[in-house]
Coordinates of C-alpha atoms in Angstrom, one line a residue:
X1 CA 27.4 -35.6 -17.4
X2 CA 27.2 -34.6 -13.4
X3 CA 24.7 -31.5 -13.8
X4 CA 26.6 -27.7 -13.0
X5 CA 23.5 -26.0 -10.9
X6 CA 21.4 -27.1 -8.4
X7 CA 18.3 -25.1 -9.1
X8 CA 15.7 -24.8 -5.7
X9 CA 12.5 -24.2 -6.1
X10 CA 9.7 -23.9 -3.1
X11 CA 6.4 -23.4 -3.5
X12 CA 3.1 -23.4 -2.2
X13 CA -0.1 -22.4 -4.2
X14 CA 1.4 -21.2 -7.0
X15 CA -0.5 -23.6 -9.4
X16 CA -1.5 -21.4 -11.9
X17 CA 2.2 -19.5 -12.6
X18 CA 4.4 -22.6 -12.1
X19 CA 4.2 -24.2 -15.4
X20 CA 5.7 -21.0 -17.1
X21 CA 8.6 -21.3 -14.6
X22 CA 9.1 -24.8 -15.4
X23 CA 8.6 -24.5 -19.0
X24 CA 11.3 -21.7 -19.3
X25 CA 14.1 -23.9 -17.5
X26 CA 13.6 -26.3 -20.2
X27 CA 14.2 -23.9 -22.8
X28 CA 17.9 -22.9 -21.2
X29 CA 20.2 -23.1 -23.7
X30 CA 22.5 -24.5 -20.8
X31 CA 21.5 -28.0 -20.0
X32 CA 23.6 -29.7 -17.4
X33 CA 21.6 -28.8 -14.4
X34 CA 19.0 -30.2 -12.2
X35 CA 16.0 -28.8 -10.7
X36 CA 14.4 -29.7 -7.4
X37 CA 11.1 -28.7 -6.6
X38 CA 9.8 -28.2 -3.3
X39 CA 6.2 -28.2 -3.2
X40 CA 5.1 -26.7 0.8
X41 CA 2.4 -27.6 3.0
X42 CA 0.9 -31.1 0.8
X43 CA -0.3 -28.2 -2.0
X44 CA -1.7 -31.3 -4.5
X45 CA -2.8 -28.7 -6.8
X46 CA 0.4 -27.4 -7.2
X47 CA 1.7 -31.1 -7.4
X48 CA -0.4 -31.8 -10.2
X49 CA 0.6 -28.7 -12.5
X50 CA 4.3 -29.4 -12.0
X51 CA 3.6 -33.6 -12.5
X52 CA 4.5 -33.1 -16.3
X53 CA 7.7 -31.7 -16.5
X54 CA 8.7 -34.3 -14.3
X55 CA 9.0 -36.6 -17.7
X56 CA 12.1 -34.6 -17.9
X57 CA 14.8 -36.4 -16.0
X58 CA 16.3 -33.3 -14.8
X59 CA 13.6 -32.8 -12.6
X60 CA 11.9 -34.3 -9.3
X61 CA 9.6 -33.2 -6.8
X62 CA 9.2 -33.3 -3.2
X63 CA 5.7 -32.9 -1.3
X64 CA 6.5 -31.8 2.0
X65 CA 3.0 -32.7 4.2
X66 CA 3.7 -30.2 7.1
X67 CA 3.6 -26.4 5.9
X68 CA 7.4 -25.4 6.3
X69 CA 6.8 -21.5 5.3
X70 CA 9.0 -19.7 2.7
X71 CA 12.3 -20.5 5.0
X72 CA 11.8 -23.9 6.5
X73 CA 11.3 -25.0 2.4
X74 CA 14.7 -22.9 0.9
X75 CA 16.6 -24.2 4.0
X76 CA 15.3 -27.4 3.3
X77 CA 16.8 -27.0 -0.6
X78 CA 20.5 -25.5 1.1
X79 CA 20.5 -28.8 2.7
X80 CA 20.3 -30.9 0.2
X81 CA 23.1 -32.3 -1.8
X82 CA 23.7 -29.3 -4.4
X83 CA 25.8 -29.2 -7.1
X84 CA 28.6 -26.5 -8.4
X85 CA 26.1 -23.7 -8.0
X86 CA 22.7 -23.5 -6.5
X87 CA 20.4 -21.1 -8.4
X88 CA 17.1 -19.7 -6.4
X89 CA 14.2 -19.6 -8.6
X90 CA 10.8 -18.0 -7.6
X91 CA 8.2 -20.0 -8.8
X92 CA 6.3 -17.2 -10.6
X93 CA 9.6 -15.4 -12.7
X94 CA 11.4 -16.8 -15.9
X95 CA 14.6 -15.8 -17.5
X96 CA 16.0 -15.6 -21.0
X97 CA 17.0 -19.0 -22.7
X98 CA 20.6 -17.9 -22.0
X99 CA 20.5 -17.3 -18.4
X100 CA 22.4 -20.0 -17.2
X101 CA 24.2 -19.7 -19.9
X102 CA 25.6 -15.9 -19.6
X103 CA 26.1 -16.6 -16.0
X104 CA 27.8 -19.2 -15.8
X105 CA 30.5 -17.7 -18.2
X106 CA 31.0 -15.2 -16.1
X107 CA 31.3 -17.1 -12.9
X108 CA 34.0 -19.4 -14.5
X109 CA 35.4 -15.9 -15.4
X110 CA 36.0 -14.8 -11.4
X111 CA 36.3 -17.9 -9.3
X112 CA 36.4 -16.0 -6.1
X113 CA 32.4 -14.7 -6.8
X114 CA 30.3 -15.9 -4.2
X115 CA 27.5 -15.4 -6.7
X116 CA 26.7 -13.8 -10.3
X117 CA 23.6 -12.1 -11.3
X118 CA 22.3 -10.3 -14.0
X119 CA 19.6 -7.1 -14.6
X120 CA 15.7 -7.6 -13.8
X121 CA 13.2 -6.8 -16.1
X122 CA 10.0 -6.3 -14.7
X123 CA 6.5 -6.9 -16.0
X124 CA 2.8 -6.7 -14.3
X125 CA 2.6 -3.9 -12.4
X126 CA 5.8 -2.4 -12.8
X127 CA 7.9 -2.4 -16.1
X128 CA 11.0 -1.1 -15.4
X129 CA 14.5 -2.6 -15.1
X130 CA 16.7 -3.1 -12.0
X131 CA 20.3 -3.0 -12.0
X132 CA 22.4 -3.7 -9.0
X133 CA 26.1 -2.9 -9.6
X134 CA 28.6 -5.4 -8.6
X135 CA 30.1 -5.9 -5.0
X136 CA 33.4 -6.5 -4.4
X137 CA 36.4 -5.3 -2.5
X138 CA 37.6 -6.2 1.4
X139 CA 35.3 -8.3 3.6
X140 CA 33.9 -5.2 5.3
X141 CA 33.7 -2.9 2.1
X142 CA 31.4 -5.7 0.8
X143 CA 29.3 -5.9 3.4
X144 CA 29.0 -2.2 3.6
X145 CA 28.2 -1.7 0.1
X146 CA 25.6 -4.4 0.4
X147 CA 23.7 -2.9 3.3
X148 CA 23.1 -0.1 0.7
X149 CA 21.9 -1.9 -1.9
X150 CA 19.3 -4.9 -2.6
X151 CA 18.6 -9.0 -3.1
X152 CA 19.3 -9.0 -6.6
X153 CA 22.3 -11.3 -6.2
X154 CA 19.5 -14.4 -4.7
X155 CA 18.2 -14.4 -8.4
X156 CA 21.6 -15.7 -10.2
X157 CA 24.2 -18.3 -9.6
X158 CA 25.1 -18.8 -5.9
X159 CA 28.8 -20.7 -5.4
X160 CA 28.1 -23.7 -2.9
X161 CA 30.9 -23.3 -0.9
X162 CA 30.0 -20.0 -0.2
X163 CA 26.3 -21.2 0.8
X164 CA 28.2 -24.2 3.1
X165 CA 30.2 -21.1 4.9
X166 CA 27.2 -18.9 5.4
X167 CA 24.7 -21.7 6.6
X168 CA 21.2 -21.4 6.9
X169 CA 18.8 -18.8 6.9
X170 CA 17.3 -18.1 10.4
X171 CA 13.8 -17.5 10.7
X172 CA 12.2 -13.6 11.1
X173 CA 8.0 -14.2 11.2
X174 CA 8.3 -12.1 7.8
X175 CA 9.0 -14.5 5.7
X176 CA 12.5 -14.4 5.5
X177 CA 13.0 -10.9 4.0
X178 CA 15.1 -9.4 6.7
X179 CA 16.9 -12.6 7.4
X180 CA 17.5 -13.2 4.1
X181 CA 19.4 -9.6 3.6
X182 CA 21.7 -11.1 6.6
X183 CA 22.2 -14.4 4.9
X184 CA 23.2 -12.7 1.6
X185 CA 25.6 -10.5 4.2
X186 CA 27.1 -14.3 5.3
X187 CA 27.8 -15.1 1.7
X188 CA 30.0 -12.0 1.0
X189 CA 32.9 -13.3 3.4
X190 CA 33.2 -15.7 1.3
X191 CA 34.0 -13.8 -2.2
X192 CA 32.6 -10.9 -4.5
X193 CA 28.9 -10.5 -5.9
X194 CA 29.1 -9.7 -9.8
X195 CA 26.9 -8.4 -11.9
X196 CA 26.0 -9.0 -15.6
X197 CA 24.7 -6.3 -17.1
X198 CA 21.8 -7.9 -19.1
X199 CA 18.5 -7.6 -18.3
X200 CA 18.0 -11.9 -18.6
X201 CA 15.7 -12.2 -15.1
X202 CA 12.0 -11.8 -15.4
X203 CA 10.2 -10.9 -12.8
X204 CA 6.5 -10.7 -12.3
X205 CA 5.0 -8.2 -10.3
X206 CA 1.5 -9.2 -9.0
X207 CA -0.3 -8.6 -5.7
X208 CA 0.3 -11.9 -4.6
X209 CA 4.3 -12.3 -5.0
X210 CA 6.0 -11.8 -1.4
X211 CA 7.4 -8.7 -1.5
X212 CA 3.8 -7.0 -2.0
X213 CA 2.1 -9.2 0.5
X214 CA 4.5 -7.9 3.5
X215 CA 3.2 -4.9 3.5
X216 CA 0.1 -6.3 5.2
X217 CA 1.8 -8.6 7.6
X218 CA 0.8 -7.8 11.4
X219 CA 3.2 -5.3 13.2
X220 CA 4.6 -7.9 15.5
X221 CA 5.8 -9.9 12.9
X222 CA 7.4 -6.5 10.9
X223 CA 9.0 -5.9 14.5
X224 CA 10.6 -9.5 14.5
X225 CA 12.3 -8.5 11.3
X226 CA 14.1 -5.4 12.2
X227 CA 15.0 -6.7 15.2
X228 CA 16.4 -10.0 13.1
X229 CA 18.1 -7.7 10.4
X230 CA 19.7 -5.6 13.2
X231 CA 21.2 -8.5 15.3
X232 CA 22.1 -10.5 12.0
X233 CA 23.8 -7.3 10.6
X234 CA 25.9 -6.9 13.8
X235 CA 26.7 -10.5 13.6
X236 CA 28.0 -10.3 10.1
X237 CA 29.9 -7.0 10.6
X238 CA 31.1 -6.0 13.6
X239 CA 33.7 -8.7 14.1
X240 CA 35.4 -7.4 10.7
X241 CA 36.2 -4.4 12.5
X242 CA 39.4 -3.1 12.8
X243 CA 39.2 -0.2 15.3
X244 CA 37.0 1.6 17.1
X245 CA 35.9 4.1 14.5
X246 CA 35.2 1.6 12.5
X247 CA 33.1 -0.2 15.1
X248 CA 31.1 3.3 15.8
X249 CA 30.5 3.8 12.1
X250 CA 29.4 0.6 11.3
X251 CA 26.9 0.0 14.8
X252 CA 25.4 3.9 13.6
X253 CA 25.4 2.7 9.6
X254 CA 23.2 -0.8 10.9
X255 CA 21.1 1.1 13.2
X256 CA 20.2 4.0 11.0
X257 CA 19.2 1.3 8.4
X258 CA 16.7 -0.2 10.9
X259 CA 15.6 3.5 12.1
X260 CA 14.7 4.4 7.9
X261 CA 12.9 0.7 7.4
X262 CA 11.0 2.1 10.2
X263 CA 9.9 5.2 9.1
X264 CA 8.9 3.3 5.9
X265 CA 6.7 0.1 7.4
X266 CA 5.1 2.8 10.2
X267 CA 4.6 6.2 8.8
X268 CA 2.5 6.8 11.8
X269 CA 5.5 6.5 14.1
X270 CA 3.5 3.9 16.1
X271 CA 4.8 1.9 17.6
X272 CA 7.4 4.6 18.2
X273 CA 10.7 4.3 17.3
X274 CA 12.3 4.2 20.6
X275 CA 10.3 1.2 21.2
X276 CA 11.5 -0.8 18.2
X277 CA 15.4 0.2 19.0
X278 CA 14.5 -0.9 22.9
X279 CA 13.1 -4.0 20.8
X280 CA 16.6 -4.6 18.9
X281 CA 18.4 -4.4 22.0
X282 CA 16.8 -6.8 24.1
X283 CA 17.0 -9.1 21.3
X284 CA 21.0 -8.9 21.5
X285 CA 20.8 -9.4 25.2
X286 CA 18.5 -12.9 24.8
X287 CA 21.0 -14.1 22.0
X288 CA 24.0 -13.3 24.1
X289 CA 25.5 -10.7 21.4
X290 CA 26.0 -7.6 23.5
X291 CA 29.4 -7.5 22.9
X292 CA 28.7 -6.2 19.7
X293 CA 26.7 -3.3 20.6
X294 CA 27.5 -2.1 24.3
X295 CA 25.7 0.1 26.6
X296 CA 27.7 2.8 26.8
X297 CA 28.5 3.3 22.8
X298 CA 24.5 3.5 22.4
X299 CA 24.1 7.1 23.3
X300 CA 26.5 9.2 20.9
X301 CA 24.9 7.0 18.2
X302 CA 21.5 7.8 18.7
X303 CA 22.5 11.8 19.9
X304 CA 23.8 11.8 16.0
X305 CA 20.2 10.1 14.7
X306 CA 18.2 12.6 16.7
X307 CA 20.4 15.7 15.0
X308 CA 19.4 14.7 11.2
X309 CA 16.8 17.1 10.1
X310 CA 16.2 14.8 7.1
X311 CA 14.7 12.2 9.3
X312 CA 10.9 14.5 8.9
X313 CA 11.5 14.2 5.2
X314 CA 10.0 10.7 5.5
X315 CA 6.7 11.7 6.7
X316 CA 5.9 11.9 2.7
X317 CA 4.0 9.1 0.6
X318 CA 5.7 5.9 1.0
X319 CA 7.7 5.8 -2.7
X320 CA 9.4 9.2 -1.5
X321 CA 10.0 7.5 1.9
X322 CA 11.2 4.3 0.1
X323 CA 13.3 6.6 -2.7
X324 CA 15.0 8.5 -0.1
X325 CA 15.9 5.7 2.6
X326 CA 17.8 4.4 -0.2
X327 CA 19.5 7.1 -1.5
X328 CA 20.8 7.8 2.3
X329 CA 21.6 4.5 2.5
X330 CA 23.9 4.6 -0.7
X331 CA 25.4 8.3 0.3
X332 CA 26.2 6.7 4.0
X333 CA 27.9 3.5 2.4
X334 CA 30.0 5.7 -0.1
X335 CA 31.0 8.3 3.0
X336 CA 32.1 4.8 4.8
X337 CA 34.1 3.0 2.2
X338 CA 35.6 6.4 0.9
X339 CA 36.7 6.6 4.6
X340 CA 38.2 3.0 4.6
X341 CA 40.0 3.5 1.7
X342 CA 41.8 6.6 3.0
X343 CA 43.1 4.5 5.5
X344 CA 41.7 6.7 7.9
X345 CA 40.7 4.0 10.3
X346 CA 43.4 1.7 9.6
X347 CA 45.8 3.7 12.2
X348 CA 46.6 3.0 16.0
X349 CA 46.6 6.8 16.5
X350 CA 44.1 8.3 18.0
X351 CA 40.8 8.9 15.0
X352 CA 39.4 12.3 14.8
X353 CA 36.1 12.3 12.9
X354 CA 35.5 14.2 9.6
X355 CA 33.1 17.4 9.8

């Protein structure tokens, strides 16, 4: 039977946590799927841990000699010949027996769902569970409601025609976070993100997974992936823009993202702020993309950042700053869409903002 899911799996010195990855994609209750493994950077101790599960047929490995980093090694898995569904696996989380299972029931249930995930459970450091509601709507509602919200949809079932549309992931010097956010962006012209509310993802929290290791990353490289997320968001959303209010909520919405991430990675305010948005900019003028953020509809957007008193707020510990910059992400995304959805923007007539 051809296999269903295309599982990726990239590596590099993860020896010691791999073999409970492995072992838990064996017990899957689904079993039509394969699973690739992409071992980074000739890591022959990592090799040799996964070397026994490839008894199973299901599985193979690949032992790439040069050191590819986190997104040369999951664009290297995009481009290789995947099945139905391609499922992203971090080599140091499990899932429930019935992951696949769950998930693929309810993709077959909504056809046009780029990708279906499920609830996280945490354990290690932190035990608690995330949920991420679904995403769904118009092209631009989508996108909107995404930029408020998290990765959660990486860690289910991805549609591979939705991956073909969206491409690759472009590289950021920060291991992919920020460009990844913009990838996942890509993926919801292509359909909805749903969400199965069961807690089936295991995720490990330990000082070595990625997402605690960026916070020690040099500054330049943190710089290189705001100034990636803010081009990349532009990218994805401001051609799906209908008029001109739209265009101005959307650019202020994209840049006040970047301005909070800010606040969070540099509490300090060094570099300064008006350095990193100086930073973005010149970035859209060596890729070419100034159309999508001109000159002359910079200023009012940044006047309106400058009169938010809540900005000082974030000079708090980092889990308030973090806390906060998503709550105002979620209140701006809900103001937007609620705006959309009036049909406020939708009109040829001249568009008087709300006070």
């Amino acid at each position: 039977m051809t296999p269903r899911i295309t599982v990726g799996l990239p590596v590099y010195k993860g020896a010691d946590l791999i073999p409970k990855c492995l072992d838990c994609l064996q017990r899957q209750t689904f079993r039509d799927f394969e699973v690739i493994i992409s071992v980074d950077g000739g890591d022959l101790e990592t090799a040799a841990a996964c070397r026994p599960f490839l008894m199973d047929p299901r599985f193979r490995m690949v032992i790439h000699p040069e050191r590819l980093d986190w997104v040369g090694n999951f664009n290297w898995l995009l481009q290789q010949d995947l099945q139905e569904f391609f499922c992203y696996r971090q080599h140091d989380d499990t899932t429930a027996p019935e992951f696949f299972e769950v998930l693929l029931q309810a993709a077959d249930m909504e056809p046009n769902a780029a990708a279906v995930y499920c609830d996280c459970q945490y354990s290690g450091g932190r035990y608690d569970i995330e949920s991420v509601p679904s995403i769904e709507g118009e092209s631009l509602h989508r996108i909107v409601r995404y930029m408020a919200s998290s990765g959660a949809p990486l860690r289910g079932l991805i549609r591979r025609a939705a991956i073909r549309q969206a491409g690759l992931v472009r590289s950021d010097g920060f291991h992919g976070a920020s460009a990844l956010s913009v990838w996942l962006a890509k993926l919801l012209h292509w359909g909805n993100f749903r969400r199965v509310a069961k807690p089936l993802y295991y995720r490990l929290d330990h000082p070595r997974n990625i997402t605690n290791t960026l916070r020690s990353v040099p500054d330049d490289r943190k710089q290189a992936a705001l100034t990636t997320l803010f081009t990349g968001m532009l990218e994805v959303a401001v051609p799906l823009c209908r008029t001109p209010e739209e265009r101005r909520l959307i650019q202020r919405f994209i840049l006040d993202r970047i301005v909070f991430s800010y606040l969070y990675w540099w509490p300090s305010n060094e570099p300064s702020a008006e350095n990193i948005i100086a930073d973005c900019l010149e970035r859209l003028r060596l890729e070419g993309n100034t159309h999508l953020l001109r000159k002359e509809e910079l200023p009012p957007i940044l006047q309106e950042l400058k009169r938010r008193p809540d900005i000082k707020l974030l000079k708090q510990s980092r889990m308030r700053r973090f806390i906060y910059q998503m709550h105002q992400r979620s209140r701006m995304a809900s103001v937007f869409i609620q705006r959309l959805e009036c049909g406020e923007l939708f009109t040829n007539s001249v568009i008087y903002p709300r006070r």
